[in-house]
Amino acid sequence: IGVIGCMAEREGEGIFARAPHVDLLCGPSDLDRLPTLIDNARRTRQAQVSLAGHRSRRSSTQQRAAEKLEGLDLARFTSPIQNRFSAYVRITRGCNKFCAFCVVPYTRGPEVHRSRVALVDEVRRLADRGIQEVTLLGQTINHWQHPHDGEVERFADLLFALHEQVPQLPRLRFLTSYPRDFSDAALDVMAACPRICRYLHVPAQSGSNAVLKRMNRGYTVEQYLDFIARARARMPDLCLAGDMIVGYPGETDADHAASLALLQAVRFKSCYVFKYSPRPNTVASRRLVDDVPDARKKARNQEMLVQQAEIGRELLARHIGAELEVLVESKTRLRQRTAARAPLIQLGQAARHLGPEQTRLIGRTAGDELVAFDGPEALIGHYARVRGIRVTPLTVFAEYLPG
């Protein structure tokens, strides 16, 4: 039994005292050591520990972390897997932002970045295997940079290189973006390169400048909205996803109203909404009083979810009657109620009205919008044309357009 990832890094060997049946601890920086840890635990019957202990941000420490990152990501590259058609490629690890509520800088350490050469090579190999979509990953992905021939390459350079040097890849997307440092150059590359998805996951966290300051987010509401305006000026069809926190320490009714106003101004296609809860060892847990009652947090959370659901429904409604290209991901078990009742997503129930060669399928647009339709199972892993029929806050229901 192992505890791996950020929890292991944060709690450390204290986990053994609370849960003596645990055999090994492994932090996110050392996942390539798991086979060795498991083997040692089996042979010696002794607890195994591999934690980075991110305490130093000196250049020598960061260089070792960067070397470890490249070794880990090369080690995890796997042989082709049947029916696999999408892949994730990590380009950066760690975070330098130290948002007051977040534990990531302490568990994953400082930002380290893989080289453009290694990333282009990995994405090319994936595309040559038949991968149809690659998602680049990073905690603050637009901070990517790497030295090359005496200069520093930036995120815009990486995006352009991947688009131009791997033309056989139909779709390239990335997440998660940090709003303050997203350059116009990267936006220009997105707008100019048709196989880069017009999609950004860019957390706002709050619509109140006072709350953003206590969060140590490093930007104002006005700066966030300016970024969104610059992005949409270049890409009017851009789809946005966001994150919001309600009930942060000191959040007033006026602060919450400002967050609701931000949602209306930005109009995310989807938004994750979280009730604030303290994370051990973060600045917020040490210095701020968790003073918003839980009942108020729940009410604000529900109010924001209701508003976001209506925004999502309104945005998806533009697809009714329109043709869409979707990458078909899997069979699903979405089933609708009768016309007299609202649509409902029901898990665990098969759609019985489909013919023997038809099944309910789920796919996504380039803007990461969820689309459900009936079609042949052979479409899974391929692109399909569909026409929107109706929508819910999170899903377009469509009809398949053969040929």
GROMACS .gro file of C-alpha atoms in nm:
model
  403
    1ILE     CA    1   0.000   0.000   0.000
    2GLY     CA    2   0.147   0.330  -0.106
    3VAL     CA    3   0.067   0.698  -0.067
    4ILE     CA    4   0.194   0.891  -0.368
    5GLY     CA    5   0.182   1.244  -0.503
    6CYS     CA    6   0.127   1.576  -0.328
    7MET     CA    7  -0.033   1.424  -0.017
    8ALA     CA    8   0.275   1.213   0.047
    9GLU     CA    9   0.506   1.511  -0.004
   10ARG     CA   10   0.299   1.734   0.223
   11GLU     CA   11   0.242   1.491   0.512
   12GLY     CA   12   0.578   1.315   0.496
   13GLU     CA   13   0.670   1.027   0.724
   14GLY     CA   14   0.400   1.130   0.972
   15ILE     CA   15   0.170   0.919   0.755
   16PHE     CA   16   0.334   0.605   0.896
   17ALA     CA   17   0.232   0.700   1.252
   18ARG     CA   18  -0.129   0.757   1.149
   19ALA     CA   19  -0.146   0.461   0.909
   20PRO     CA   20   0.117   0.199   0.997
   21HIS     CA   21  -0.009  -0.037   0.726
   22VAL     CA   22   0.129   0.197   0.456
   23ASP     CA   23   0.436   0.044   0.289
   24LEU     CA   24   0.574   0.333   0.087
   25LEU     CA   25   0.565   0.709   0.034
   26CYS     CA   26   0.654   0.866  -0.298
   27GLY     CA   27   0.631   1.234  -0.391
   28PRO     CA   28   0.533   1.365  -0.735
   29SER     CA   29   0.896   1.435  -0.826
   30ASP     CA   30   1.003   1.074  -0.770
   31LEU     CA   31   0.734   0.870  -0.941
   32ASP     CA   32   0.989   0.700  -1.163
   33ARG     CA   33   1.125   0.530  -0.849
   34LEU     CA   34   0.798   0.347  -0.780
   35PRO     CA   35   0.910   0.012  -0.929
   36THR     CA   36   1.221   0.015  -0.708
   37LEU     CA   37   1.024   0.119  -0.399
   38ILE     CA   38   0.771  -0.158  -0.453
   39ASP     CA   39   1.042  -0.418  -0.506
   40ASN     CA   40   1.230  -0.304  -0.193
   41ALA     CA   41   0.911  -0.308   0.014
   42ARG     CA   42   0.834  -0.665  -0.097
   43ARG     CA   43   1.183  -0.794  -0.033
   44THR     CA   44   1.269  -0.615   0.294
   45ARG     CA   45   0.922  -0.570   0.447
   46GLN     CA   46   1.047  -0.224   0.549
   47ALA     CA   47   0.876   0.109   0.484
   48GLN     CA   48   1.012   0.287   0.176
   49VAL     CA   49   1.032   0.666   0.138
   50SER     CA   50   1.117   0.879  -0.164
   51LEU     CA   51   1.028   1.243  -0.108
   52ALA     CA   52   1.189   1.547  -0.266
   53GLY     CA   53   1.148   1.771   0.038
   54HIS     CA   54   1.111   2.093  -0.161
   55ARG     CA   55   1.270   2.338   0.079
   56SER     CA   56   1.538   2.506  -0.132
   57ARG     CA   57   1.500   2.728  -0.439
   58ARG     CA   58   1.871   2.764  -0.510
   59SER     CA   59   1.977   2.730  -0.873
   60SER     CA   60   2.167   2.406  -0.809
   61THR     CA   61   1.857   2.250  -0.654
   62GLN     CA   62   1.641   2.364  -0.944
   63GLN     CA   63   1.890   2.222  -1.196
   64ARG     CA   64   1.874   1.881  -1.029
   65ALA     CA   65   1.494   1.903  -1.031
   66ALA     CA   66   1.496   1.984  -1.403
   67GLU     CA   67   1.719   1.685  -1.477
   68LYS     CA   68   1.490   1.464  -1.269
   69LEU     CA   69   1.184   1.592  -1.455
   70GLU     CA   70   1.326   1.502  -1.796
   71GLY     CA   71   1.432   1.157  -1.678
   72LEU     CA   72   1.089   1.089  -1.529
   73ASP     CA   73   0.899   1.193  -1.839
   74LEU     CA   74   1.119   0.993  -2.074
   75ALA     CA   75   1.087   0.689  -1.847
   76ARG     CA   76   0.706   0.694  -1.855
   77PHE     CA   77   0.682   0.691  -2.235
   78THR     CA   78   0.493   0.372  -2.313
   79SER     CA   79   0.439   0.141  -2.604
   80PRO     CA   80   0.123   0.179  -2.812
   81ILE     CA   81  -0.199   0.096  -2.631
   82GLN     CA   82  -0.492  -0.038  -2.827
   83ASN     CA   83  -0.765   0.220  -2.894
   84ARG     CA   84  -0.568   0.498  -2.729
   85PHE     CA   85  -0.608   0.821  -2.926
   86SER     CA   86  -0.533   1.106  -2.686
   87ALA     CA   87  -0.233   1.173  -2.468
   88TYR     CA   88  -0.102   1.412  -2.203
   89VAL     CA   89   0.248   1.556  -2.218
   90ARG     CA   90   0.391   1.740  -1.919
   91ILE     CA   91   0.606   2.034  -2.021
   92THR     CA   92   0.666   2.191  -1.681
   93ARG     CA   93   0.637   2.098  -1.316
   94GLY     CA   94   0.612   2.300  -0.998
   95CYS     CA   95   0.496   2.655  -0.931
   96ASN     CA   96   0.658   2.983  -0.828
   97LYS     CA   97   0.340   3.177  -0.751
   98PHE     CA   98   0.273   3.095  -0.384
   99CYS     CA   99  -0.098   3.174  -0.388
  100ALA     CA  100  -0.196   3.195  -0.022
  101PHE     CA  101  -0.446   2.907  -0.038
  102CYS     CA  102  -0.234   2.663  -0.240
  103VAL     CA  103   0.003   2.389  -0.127
  104VAL     CA  104   0.148   2.307  -0.472
  105PRO     CA  105   0.470   2.515  -0.443
  106TYR     CA  106   0.554   2.323  -0.126
  107THR     CA  107   0.474   1.977  -0.262
  108ARG     CA  108   0.590   2.004  -0.622
  109GLY     CA  109   0.868   2.255  -0.576
  110PRO     CA  110   0.986   2.536  -0.803
  111GLU     CA  111   0.907   2.556  -1.171
  112VAL     CA  112   1.126   2.341  -1.393
  113HIS     CA  113   1.076   2.301  -1.766
  114ARG     CA  114   1.155   2.039  -2.028
  115SER     CA  115   1.335   2.134  -2.348
  116ARG     CA  116   1.161   2.216  -2.674
  117VAL     CA  117   1.364   1.946  -2.852
  118ALA     CA  118   1.250   1.674  -2.610
  119LEU     CA  119   0.888   1.789  -2.625
  120VAL     CA  120   0.872   1.805  -3.004
  121ASP     CA  121   1.025   1.458  -3.020
  122GLU     CA  122   0.773   1.313  -2.773
  123VAL     CA  123   0.470   1.473  -2.941
  124ARG     CA  124   0.594   1.356  -3.283
  125ARG     CA  125   0.627   1.000  -3.159
  126LEU     CA  126   0.276   1.015  -3.014
  127ALA     CA  127   0.133   1.148  -3.340
  128ASP     CA  128   0.316   0.879  -3.537
  129ARG     CA  129   0.145   0.621  -3.313
  130GLY     CA  130  -0.191   0.753  -3.421
  131ILE     CA  131  -0.263   0.988  -3.129
  132GLN     CA  132  -0.531   1.234  -3.241
  133GLU     CA  133  -0.502   1.492  -2.964
  134VAL     CA  134  -0.224   1.597  -2.728
  135THR     CA  135  -0.282   1.804  -2.417
  136LEU     CA  136   0.021   1.984  -2.273
  137LEU     CA  137   0.024   2.001  -1.893
  138GLY     CA  138   0.168   2.245  -1.644
  139GLN     CA  139   0.057   2.410  -1.321
  140THR     CA  140   0.129   2.752  -1.476
  141ILE     CA  141   0.190   2.631  -1.828
  142ASN     CA  142   0.243   2.967  -1.998
  143HIS     CA  143   0.551   3.019  -1.779
  144TRP     CA  144   0.734   2.758  -1.986
  145GLN     CA  145   1.080   2.871  -2.092
  146HIS     CA  146   1.404   2.701  -2.179
  147PRO     CA  147   1.751   2.815  -2.287
  148HIS     CA  148   1.851   2.740  -2.645
  149ASP     CA  149   2.157   2.861  -2.840
  150GLY     CA  150   2.223   3.145  -2.598
  151GLU     CA  151   1.862   3.266  -2.594
  152VAL     CA  152   1.555   3.183  -2.391
  153GLU     CA  153   1.264   3.023  -2.573
  154ARG     CA  154   0.917   3.110  -2.445
  155PHE     CA  155   0.578   2.942  -2.446
  156ALA     CA  156   0.479   3.101  -2.778
  157ASP     CA  157   0.793   2.952  -2.937
  158LEU     CA  158   0.706   2.606  -2.805
  159LEU     CA  159   0.346   2.620  -2.930
  160PHE     CA  160   0.457   2.731  -3.276
  161ALA     CA  161   0.729   2.463  -3.293
  162LEU     CA  162   0.488   2.186  -3.198
  163HIS     CA  163   0.229   2.304  -3.450
  164GLU     CA  164   0.475   2.340  -3.736
  165GLN     CA  165   0.703   2.044  -3.668
  166VAL     CA  166   0.428   1.788  -3.597
  167PRO     CA  167   0.179   1.859  -3.878
  168GLN     CA  168   0.031   1.508  -3.852
  169LEU     CA  169  -0.123   1.591  -3.511
  170PRO     CA  170  -0.485   1.705  -3.560
  171ARG     CA  171  -0.530   1.878  -3.224
  172LEU     CA  172  -0.302   2.042  -2.968
  173ARG     CA  173  -0.436   2.192  -2.645
  174PHE     CA  174  -0.290   2.288  -2.310
  175LEU     CA  175  -0.374   2.370  -1.948
  176THR     CA  176  -0.360   2.539  -1.697
  177SER     CA  177  -0.280   2.903  -1.780
  178TYR     CA  178  -0.192   3.181  -1.539
  179PRO     CA  179  -0.369   3.502  -1.649
  180ARG     CA  180  -0.118   3.773  -1.561
  181ASP     CA  181   0.175   3.638  -1.761
  182PHE     CA  182   0.003   3.513  -2.076
  183SER     CA  183   0.179   3.695  -2.360
  184ASP     CA  184   0.026   3.849  -2.669
  185ALA     CA  185   0.281   3.644  -2.866
  186ALA     CA  186   0.126   3.320  -2.737
  187LEU     CA  187  -0.223   3.449  -2.818
  188ASP     CA  188  -0.105   3.538  -3.170
  189VAL     CA  189   0.029   3.184  -3.221
  190MET     CA  190  -0.300   3.035  -3.105
  191ALA     CA  191  -0.492   3.258  -3.344
  192ALA     CA  192  -0.264   3.183  -3.639
  193CYS     CA  193  -0.228   2.805  -3.597
  194PRO     CA  194  -0.550   2.620  -3.686
  195ARG     CA  195  -0.462   2.292  -3.512
  196ILE     CA  196  -0.410   2.461  -3.174
  197CYS     CA  197  -0.744   2.447  -2.996
  198ARG     CA  198  -0.916   2.777  -2.925
  199TYR     CA  199  -0.950   2.686  -2.561
  200LEU     CA  200  -0.807   2.828  -2.240
  201HIS     CA  201  -0.844   2.708  -1.884
  202VAL     CA  202  -0.754   3.023  -1.695
  203PRO     CA  203  -0.859   3.034  -1.327
  204ALA     CA  204  -0.980   3.368  -1.191
  205GLN     CA  205  -1.054   3.250  -0.832
  206SER     CA  206  -1.240   3.568  -0.734
  207GLY     CA  207  -1.401   3.879  -0.881
  208SER     CA  208  -1.297   4.098  -0.587
  209ASN     CA  209  -0.966   4.283  -0.587
  210ALA     CA  210  -0.957   4.272  -0.206
  211VAL     CA  211  -0.993   3.894  -0.207
  212LEU     CA  212  -0.743   3.851  -0.491
  213LYS     CA  213  -0.491   4.050  -0.287
  214ARG     CA  214  -0.542   3.827   0.018
  215MET     CA  215  -0.505   3.528  -0.212
  216ASN     CA  216  -0.173   3.669  -0.341
  217ARG     CA  217  -0.286   3.604  -0.698
  218GLY     CA  218  -0.073   3.884  -0.837
  219TYR     CA  219  -0.332   4.051  -1.060
  220THR     CA  220  -0.647   4.261  -1.037
  221VAL     CA  221  -0.991   4.198  -1.179
  222GLU     CA  222  -0.919   4.468  -1.437
  223GLN     CA  223  -0.599   4.292  -1.549
  224TYR     CA  224  -0.782   3.961  -1.574
  225LEU     CA  225  -1.060   4.111  -1.785
  226ASP     CA  226  -0.803   4.285  -2.005
  227PHE     CA  227  -0.640   3.948  -2.076
  228ILE     CA  228  -0.975   3.795  -2.166
  229ALA     CA  229  -1.051   4.089  -2.396
  230ARG     CA  230  -0.714   4.055  -2.571
  231ALA     CA  231  -0.769   3.683  -2.618
  232ARG     CA  232  -1.120   3.722  -2.757
  233ALA     CA  233  -1.018   4.006  -2.987
  234ARG     CA  234  -0.786   3.759  -3.160
  235MET     CA  235  -1.016   3.456  -3.130
  236PRO     CA  236  -1.386   3.544  -3.114
  237ASP     CA  237  -1.469   3.171  -3.103
  238LEU     CA  238  -1.247   3.112  -2.798
  239CYS     CA  239  -1.388   2.881  -2.529
  240LEU     CA  240  -1.292   2.958  -2.171
  241ALA     CA  241  -1.297   2.746  -1.856
  242GLY     CA  242  -1.230   2.886  -1.511
  243ASP     CA  243  -1.194   2.817  -1.140
  244MET     CA  244  -1.358   3.017  -0.861
  245ILE     CA  245  -1.334   2.997  -0.481
  246VAL     CA  246  -1.623   3.108  -0.260
  247GLY     CA  247  -1.607   3.177   0.111
  248TYR     CA  248  -1.240   3.277   0.119
  249PRO     CA  249  -1.139   3.436   0.451
  250GLY     CA  250  -1.283   3.785   0.478
  251GLU     CA  251  -1.512   3.746   0.175
  252THR     CA  252  -1.811   3.979   0.214
  253ASP     CA  253  -2.146   3.975   0.039
  254ALA     CA  254  -2.011   4.252  -0.185
  255ASP     CA  255  -1.705   4.042  -0.273
  256HIS     CA  256  -1.929   3.750  -0.364
  257ALA     CA  257  -2.148   3.976  -0.579
  258ALA     CA  258  -1.832   4.092  -0.758
  259SER     CA  259  -1.743   3.729  -0.832
  260LEU     CA  260  -2.088   3.668  -0.978
  261ALA     CA  261  -2.043   3.980  -1.192
  262LEU     CA  262  -1.708   3.844  -1.316
  263LEU     CA  263  -1.878   3.524  -1.430
  264GLN     CA  264  -2.130   3.725  -1.627
  265ALA     CA  265  -1.857   3.938  -1.784
  266VAL     CA  266  -1.626   3.651  -1.881
  267ARG     CA  267  -1.889   3.386  -1.962
  268PHE     CA  268  -1.695   3.066  -1.906
  269LYS     CA  269  -1.817   2.762  -2.097
  270SER     CA  270  -1.759   2.576  -1.769
  271CYS     CA  271  -1.624   2.676  -1.431
  272TYR     CA  272  -1.512   2.474  -1.132
  273VAL     CA  273  -1.650   2.630  -0.813
  274PHE     CA  274  -1.491   2.542  -0.478
  275LYS     CA  275  -1.585   2.622  -0.122
  276TYR     CA  276  -1.274   2.744   0.057
  277SER     CA  277  -1.120   2.507   0.307
  278PRO     CA  278  -0.778   2.561   0.469
  279ARG     CA  279  -0.486   2.355   0.342
  280PRO     CA  280  -0.221   2.277   0.606
  281ASN     CA  281   0.101   2.478   0.589
  282THR     CA  282  -0.033   2.736   0.344
  283VAL     CA  283  -0.015   3.108   0.415
  284ALA     CA  284  -0.393   3.132   0.434
  285SER     CA  285  -0.413   2.859   0.698
  286ARG     CA  286  -0.143   3.029   0.908
  287ARG     CA  287  -0.238   3.394   0.876
  288LEU     CA  288  -0.607   3.419   0.785
  289VAL     CA  289  -0.910   3.328   0.992
  290ASP     CA  290  -1.156   3.097   0.817
  291ASP     CA  291  -1.438   3.331   0.916
  292VAL     CA  292  -1.710   3.266   0.657
  293PRO     CA  293  -1.969   3.028   0.807
  294ASP     CA  294  -2.004   2.698   0.626
  295ALA     CA  295  -2.374   2.756   0.561
  296ARG     CA  296  -2.288   3.083   0.385
  297LYS     CA  297  -2.017   2.910   0.183
  298LYS     CA  298  -2.267   2.647   0.071
  299ALA     CA  299  -2.524   2.911  -0.025
  300ARG     CA  300  -2.269   3.112  -0.225
  301ASN     CA  301  -2.140   2.796  -0.388
  302GLN     CA  302  -2.490   2.697  -0.498
  303GLU     CA  303  -2.572   3.048  -0.622
  304MET     CA  304  -2.259   3.054  -0.835
  305LEU     CA  305  -2.323   2.706  -0.974
  306VAL     CA  306  -2.676   2.802  -1.074
  307GLN     CA  307  -2.555   3.115  -1.249
  308GLN     CA  308  -2.277   2.926  -1.427
  309ALA     CA  309  -2.522   2.657  -1.540
  310GLU     CA  310  -2.735   2.919  -1.711
  311ILE     CA  311  -2.430   3.076  -1.877
  312GLY     CA  312  -2.315   2.734  -1.997
  313ARG     CA  313  -2.656   2.657  -2.141
  314GLU     CA  314  -2.671   2.991  -2.322
  315LEU     CA  315  -2.325   2.943  -2.474
  316LEU     CA  316  -2.395   2.590  -2.593
  317ALA     CA  317  -2.729   2.693  -2.745
  318ARG     CA  318  -2.540   2.850  -3.036
  319HIS     CA  319  -2.464   2.495  -3.152
  320ILE     CA  320  -2.830   2.403  -3.203
  321GLY     CA  321  -2.866   2.346  -3.577
  322ALA     CA  322  -2.492   2.391  -3.636
  323GLU     CA  323  -2.246   2.130  -3.760
  324LEU     CA  324  -1.965   2.037  -3.523
  325GLU     CA  325  -1.649   1.830  -3.548
  326VAL     CA  326  -1.594   1.615  -3.242
  327LEU     CA  327  -1.325   1.371  -3.140
  328VAL     CA  328  -1.522   1.068  -3.025
  329GLU     CA  329  -1.392   0.949  -2.690
  330SER     CA  330  -1.606   0.662  -2.569
  331LYS     CA  331  -1.943   0.507  -2.525
  332THR     CA  332  -2.154   0.680  -2.267
  333ARG     CA  333  -2.471   0.616  -2.076
  334LEU     CA  334  -2.639   0.949  -2.114
  335ARG     CA  335  -3.013   0.911  -2.144
  336GLN     CA  336  -3.280   1.177  -2.162
  337ARG     CA  337  -3.614   1.185  -1.987
  338THR     CA  338  -3.940   1.238  -2.168
  339ALA     CA  339  -3.991   1.568  -2.345
  340ALA     CA  340  -4.209   1.692  -2.060
  341ARG     CA  341  -3.919   1.675  -1.816
  342ALA     CA  342  -3.572   1.826  -1.804
  343PRO     CA  343  -3.285   1.624  -1.950
  344LEU     CA  344  -3.100   1.417  -1.699
  345ILE     CA  345  -2.761   1.248  -1.703
  346GLN     CA  346  -2.817   0.899  -1.567
  347LEU     CA  347  -2.511   0.687  -1.504
  348GLY     CA  348  -2.534   0.311  -1.505
  349GLN     CA  349  -2.837   0.288  -1.734
  350ALA     CA  350  -2.803   0.183  -2.096
  351ALA     CA  351  -2.995   0.360  -2.371
  352ARG     CA  352  -3.234   0.090  -2.490
  353HIS     CA  353  -3.381   0.268  -2.791
  354LEU     CA  354  -3.067   0.236  -3.004
  355GLY     CA  355  -3.039  -0.014  -3.284
  356PRO     CA  356  -2.789  -0.302  -3.276
  357GLU     CA  357  -2.526  -0.104  -3.471
  358GLN     CA  358  -2.578   0.219  -3.280
  359THR     CA  359  -2.462   0.326  -2.937
  360ARG     CA  360  -2.460   0.644  -2.736
  361LEU     CA  361  -2.122   0.813  -2.790
  362ILE     CA  362  -1.950   1.103  -2.622
  363GLY     CA  363  -1.700   1.338  -2.786
  364ARG     CA  364  -1.551   1.684  -2.751
  365THR     CA  365  -1.516   1.984  -2.975
  366ALA     CA  366  -1.188   2.168  -3.011
  367GLY     CA  367  -1.325   2.405  -2.748
  368ASP     CA  368  -1.356   2.115  -2.499
  369GLU     CA  369  -1.735   2.116  -2.518
  370LEU     CA  370  -1.903   1.784  -2.443
  371VAL     CA  371  -2.118   1.636  -2.722
  372ALA     CA  372  -2.339   1.325  -2.697
  373PHE     CA  373  -2.488   1.153  -3.001
  374ASP     CA  374  -2.593   0.813  -3.132
  375GLY     CA  375  -2.363   0.643  -3.382
  376PRO     CA  376  -2.154   0.336  -3.461
  377GLU     CA  377  -1.905   0.232  -3.195
  378ALA     CA  378  -1.634   0.222  -3.463
  379LEU     CA  379  -1.622   0.604  -3.446
  380ILE     CA  380  -1.442   0.592  -3.111
  381GLY     CA  381  -1.097   0.739  -3.154
  382HIS     CA  382  -1.191   0.922  -3.473
  383TYR     CA  383  -1.335   1.258  -3.570
  384ALA     CA  384  -1.702   1.278  -3.657
  385ARG     CA  385  -1.939   1.544  -3.791
  386VAL     CA  386  -2.257   1.601  -3.594
  387ARG     CA  387  -2.539   1.855  -3.579
  388GLY     CA  388  -2.657   2.003  -3.250
  389ILE     CA  389  -3.018   1.932  -3.152
  390ARG     CA  390  -3.054   2.050  -2.793
  391VAL     CA  391  -2.836   2.143  -2.498
  392THR     CA  392  -2.801   2.118  -2.122
  393PRO     CA  393  -2.562   2.340  -1.919
  394LEU     CA  394  -2.272   2.103  -1.989
  395THR     CA  395  -2.364   1.895  -2.294
  396VAL     CA  396  -2.469   1.933  -2.657
  397PHE     CA  397  -2.697   1.653  -2.773
  398ALA     CA  398  -2.650   1.601  -3.144
  399GLU     CA  399  -2.724   1.380  -3.444
  400TYR     CA  400  -2.451   1.203  -3.637
  401LEU     CA  401  -2.389   1.314  -3.997
  402PRO     CA  402  -2.246   1.010  -4.181
  403GLY     CA  403  -2.000   1.069  -4.462
   0.00000   0.00000   0.00000
